[in-house]
PDB file of C-alpha atoms in Angstrom:
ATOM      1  CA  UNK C 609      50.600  -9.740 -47.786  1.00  0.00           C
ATOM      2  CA  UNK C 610      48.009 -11.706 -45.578  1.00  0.00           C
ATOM      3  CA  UNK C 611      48.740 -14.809 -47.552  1.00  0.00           C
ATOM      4  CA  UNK C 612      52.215 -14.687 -46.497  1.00  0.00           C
ATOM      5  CA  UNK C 613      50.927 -14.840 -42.818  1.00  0.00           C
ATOM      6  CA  UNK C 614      48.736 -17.872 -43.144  1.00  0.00           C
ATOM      7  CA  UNK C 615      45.508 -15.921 -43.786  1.00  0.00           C
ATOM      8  CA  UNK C 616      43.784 -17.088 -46.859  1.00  0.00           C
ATOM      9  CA  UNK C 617      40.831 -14.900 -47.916  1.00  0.00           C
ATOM     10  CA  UNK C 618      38.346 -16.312 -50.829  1.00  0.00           C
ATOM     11  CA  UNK C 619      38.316 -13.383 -53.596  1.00  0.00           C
ATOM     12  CA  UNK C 620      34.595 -14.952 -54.850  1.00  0.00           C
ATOM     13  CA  UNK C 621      32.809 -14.862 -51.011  1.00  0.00           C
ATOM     14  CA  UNK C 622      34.214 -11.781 -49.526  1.00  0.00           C
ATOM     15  CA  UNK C 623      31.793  -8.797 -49.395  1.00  0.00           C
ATOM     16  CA  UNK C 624      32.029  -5.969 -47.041  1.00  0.00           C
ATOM     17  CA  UNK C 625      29.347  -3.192 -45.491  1.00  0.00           C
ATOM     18  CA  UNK C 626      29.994   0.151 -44.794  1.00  0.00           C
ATOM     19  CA  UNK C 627      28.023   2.022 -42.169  1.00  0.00           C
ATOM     20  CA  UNK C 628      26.305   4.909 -42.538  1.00  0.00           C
ATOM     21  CA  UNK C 629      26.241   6.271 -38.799  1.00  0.00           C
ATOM     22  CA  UNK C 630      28.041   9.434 -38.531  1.00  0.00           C
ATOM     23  CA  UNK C 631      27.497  12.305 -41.075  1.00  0.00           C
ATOM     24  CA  UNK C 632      30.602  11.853 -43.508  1.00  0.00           C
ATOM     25  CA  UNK C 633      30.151   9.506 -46.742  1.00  0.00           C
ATOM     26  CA  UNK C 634      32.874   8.464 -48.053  1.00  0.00           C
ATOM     27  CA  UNK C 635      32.478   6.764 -51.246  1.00  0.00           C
ATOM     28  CA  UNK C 636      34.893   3.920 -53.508  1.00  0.00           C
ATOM     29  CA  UNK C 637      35.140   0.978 -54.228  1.00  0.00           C
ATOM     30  CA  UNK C 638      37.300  -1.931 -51.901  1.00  0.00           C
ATOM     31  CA  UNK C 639      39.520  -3.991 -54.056  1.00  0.00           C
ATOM     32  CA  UNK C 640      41.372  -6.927 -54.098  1.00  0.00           C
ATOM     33  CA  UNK C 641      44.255  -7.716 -56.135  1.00  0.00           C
ATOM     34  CA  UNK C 642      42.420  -5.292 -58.660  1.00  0.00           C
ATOM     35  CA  UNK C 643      38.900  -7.009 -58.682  1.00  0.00           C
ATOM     36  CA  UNK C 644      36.242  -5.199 -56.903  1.00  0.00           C
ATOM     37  CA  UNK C 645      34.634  -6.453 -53.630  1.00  0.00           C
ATOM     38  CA  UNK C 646      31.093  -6.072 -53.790  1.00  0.00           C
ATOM     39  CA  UNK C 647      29.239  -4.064 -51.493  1.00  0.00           C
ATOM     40  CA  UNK C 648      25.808  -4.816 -49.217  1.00  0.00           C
ATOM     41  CA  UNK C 649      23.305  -3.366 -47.625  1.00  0.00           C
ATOM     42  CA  UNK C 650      22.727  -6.229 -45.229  1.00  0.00           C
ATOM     43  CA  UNK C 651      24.542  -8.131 -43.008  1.00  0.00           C
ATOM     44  CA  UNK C 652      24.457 -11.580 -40.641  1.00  0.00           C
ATOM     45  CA  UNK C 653      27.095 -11.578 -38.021  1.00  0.00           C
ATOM     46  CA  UNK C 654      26.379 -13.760 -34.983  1.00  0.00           C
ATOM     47  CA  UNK C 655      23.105 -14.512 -35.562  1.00  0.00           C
ATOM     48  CA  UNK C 656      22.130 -10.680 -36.261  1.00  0.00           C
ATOM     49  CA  UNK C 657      20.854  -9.005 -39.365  1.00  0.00           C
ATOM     50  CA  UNK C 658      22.960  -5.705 -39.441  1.00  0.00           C
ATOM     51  CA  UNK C 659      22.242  -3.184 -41.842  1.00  0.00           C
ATOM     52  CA  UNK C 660      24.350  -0.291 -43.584  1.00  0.00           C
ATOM     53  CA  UNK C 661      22.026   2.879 -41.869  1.00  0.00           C
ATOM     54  CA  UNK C 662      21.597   1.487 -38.451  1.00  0.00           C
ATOM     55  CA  UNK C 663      18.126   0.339 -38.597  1.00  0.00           C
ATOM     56  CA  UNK C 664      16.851  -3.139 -37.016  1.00  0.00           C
ATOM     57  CA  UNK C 665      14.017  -3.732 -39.415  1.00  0.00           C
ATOM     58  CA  UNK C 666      15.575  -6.793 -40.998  1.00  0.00           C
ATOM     59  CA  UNK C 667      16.819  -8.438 -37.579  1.00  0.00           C
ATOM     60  CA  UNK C 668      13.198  -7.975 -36.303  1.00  0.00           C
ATOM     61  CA  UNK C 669      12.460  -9.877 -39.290  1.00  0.00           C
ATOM     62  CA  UNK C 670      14.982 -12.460 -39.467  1.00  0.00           C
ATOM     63  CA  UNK C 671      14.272 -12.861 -35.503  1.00  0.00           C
ATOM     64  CA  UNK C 672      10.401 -13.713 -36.233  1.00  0.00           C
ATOM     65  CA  UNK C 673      10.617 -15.614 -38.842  1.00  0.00           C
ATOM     66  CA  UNK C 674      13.345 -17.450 -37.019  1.00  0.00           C
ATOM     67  CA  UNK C 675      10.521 -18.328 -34.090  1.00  0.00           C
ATOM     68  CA  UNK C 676       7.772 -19.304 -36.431  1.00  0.00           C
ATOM     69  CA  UNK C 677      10.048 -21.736 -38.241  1.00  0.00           C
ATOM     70  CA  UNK C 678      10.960 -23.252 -35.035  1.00  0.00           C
ATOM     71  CA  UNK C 679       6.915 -23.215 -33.998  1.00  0.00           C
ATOM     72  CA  UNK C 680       6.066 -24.813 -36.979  1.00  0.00           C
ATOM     73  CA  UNK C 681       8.584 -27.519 -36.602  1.00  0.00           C
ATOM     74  CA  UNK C 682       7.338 -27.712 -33.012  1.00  0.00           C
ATOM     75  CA  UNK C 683       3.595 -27.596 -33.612  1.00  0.00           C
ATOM     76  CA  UNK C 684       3.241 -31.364 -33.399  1.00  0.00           C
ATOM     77  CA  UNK C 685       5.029 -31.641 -29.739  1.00  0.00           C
ATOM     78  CA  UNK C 686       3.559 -28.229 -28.774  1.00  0.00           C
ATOM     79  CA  UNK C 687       0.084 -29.141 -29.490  1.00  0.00           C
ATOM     80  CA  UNK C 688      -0.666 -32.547 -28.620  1.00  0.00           C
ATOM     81  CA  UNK C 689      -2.945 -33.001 -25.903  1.00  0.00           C
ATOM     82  CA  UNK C 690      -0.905 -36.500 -24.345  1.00  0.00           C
ATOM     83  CA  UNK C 691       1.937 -34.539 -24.008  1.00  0.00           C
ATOM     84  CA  UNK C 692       2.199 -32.855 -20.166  1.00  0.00           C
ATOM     85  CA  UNK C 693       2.071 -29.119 -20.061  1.00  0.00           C
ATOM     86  CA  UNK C 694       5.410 -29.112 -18.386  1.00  0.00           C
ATOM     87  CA  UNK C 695       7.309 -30.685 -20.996  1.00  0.00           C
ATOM     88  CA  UNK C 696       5.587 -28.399 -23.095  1.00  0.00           C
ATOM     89  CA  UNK C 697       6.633 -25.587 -21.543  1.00  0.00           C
ATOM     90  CA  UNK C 698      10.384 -26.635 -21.160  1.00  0.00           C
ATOM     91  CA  UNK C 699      10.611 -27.406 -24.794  1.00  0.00           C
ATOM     92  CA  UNK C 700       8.911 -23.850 -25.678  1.00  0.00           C
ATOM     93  CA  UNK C 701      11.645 -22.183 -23.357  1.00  0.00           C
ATOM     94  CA  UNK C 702      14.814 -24.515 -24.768  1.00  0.00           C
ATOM     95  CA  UNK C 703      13.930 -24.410 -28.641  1.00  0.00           C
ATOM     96  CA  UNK C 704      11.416 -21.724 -29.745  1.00  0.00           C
ATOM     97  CA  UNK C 705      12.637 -18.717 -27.107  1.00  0.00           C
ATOM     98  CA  UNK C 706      16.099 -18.694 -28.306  1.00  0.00           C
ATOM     99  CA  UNK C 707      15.293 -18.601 -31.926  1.00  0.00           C
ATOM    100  CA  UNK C 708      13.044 -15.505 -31.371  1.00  0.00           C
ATOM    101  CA  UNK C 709      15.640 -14.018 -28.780  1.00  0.00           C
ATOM    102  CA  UNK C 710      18.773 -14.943 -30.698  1.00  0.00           C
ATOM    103  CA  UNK C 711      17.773 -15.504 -34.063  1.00  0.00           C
ATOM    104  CA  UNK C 712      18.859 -18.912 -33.703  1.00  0.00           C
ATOM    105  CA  UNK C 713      17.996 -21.836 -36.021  1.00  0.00           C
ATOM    106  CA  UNK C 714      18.864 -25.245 -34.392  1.00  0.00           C
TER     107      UNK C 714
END
């Protein structure tokens, strides 16, 4: 039916995640064209780790791992003494911020 619309959906890289907020559980299995879509616990949408009961545990994580990547990559910059504190500190605020903020990774 979507296909017919222009919508193409790959049967091998679709997954789905159902939350767990409210008290009912439904349970089943989502299917398409008879083969079963499998299910996660975990998800990334727009830079955020979302996860089936609610909990923010894994974007925490995601989020600081995130920042030490981009510190690590910026150690050399960030720590050299012949570079002037205020370029330092603009870099810090344009590249290593955002990826602890965001979860970005630039």
């Amino acid at each position: 039916m979507l296909e017919s619309k222009g919508f193409r959906l790959s049967r091998t890289k679709t997954e789905y995640m159902r939350c767990d907020f409210g008290a009912t559980h439904e349970e089943g299995d989502v299917s398409l064209e008879g083969q079963v879509v499998p299910k996660r616990d975990t998800f990334r949408y727009l830079g955020s780790m979302l996860q089936r009961d609610g909990d923010i545990d894994e974007d925490v994580s995601h989020r600081i791992k995130a920042g030490w990547m981009k510190w690590r990559q910026a150690s050399g910059v960030l720590c050299d003494k012949k570079v002037p504190q205020k370029l330092k500190g603009k870099f810090y605020r344009t590249a290593i911020r955002p990826a602890m903020l965001y979860g970005a990774e630039c």
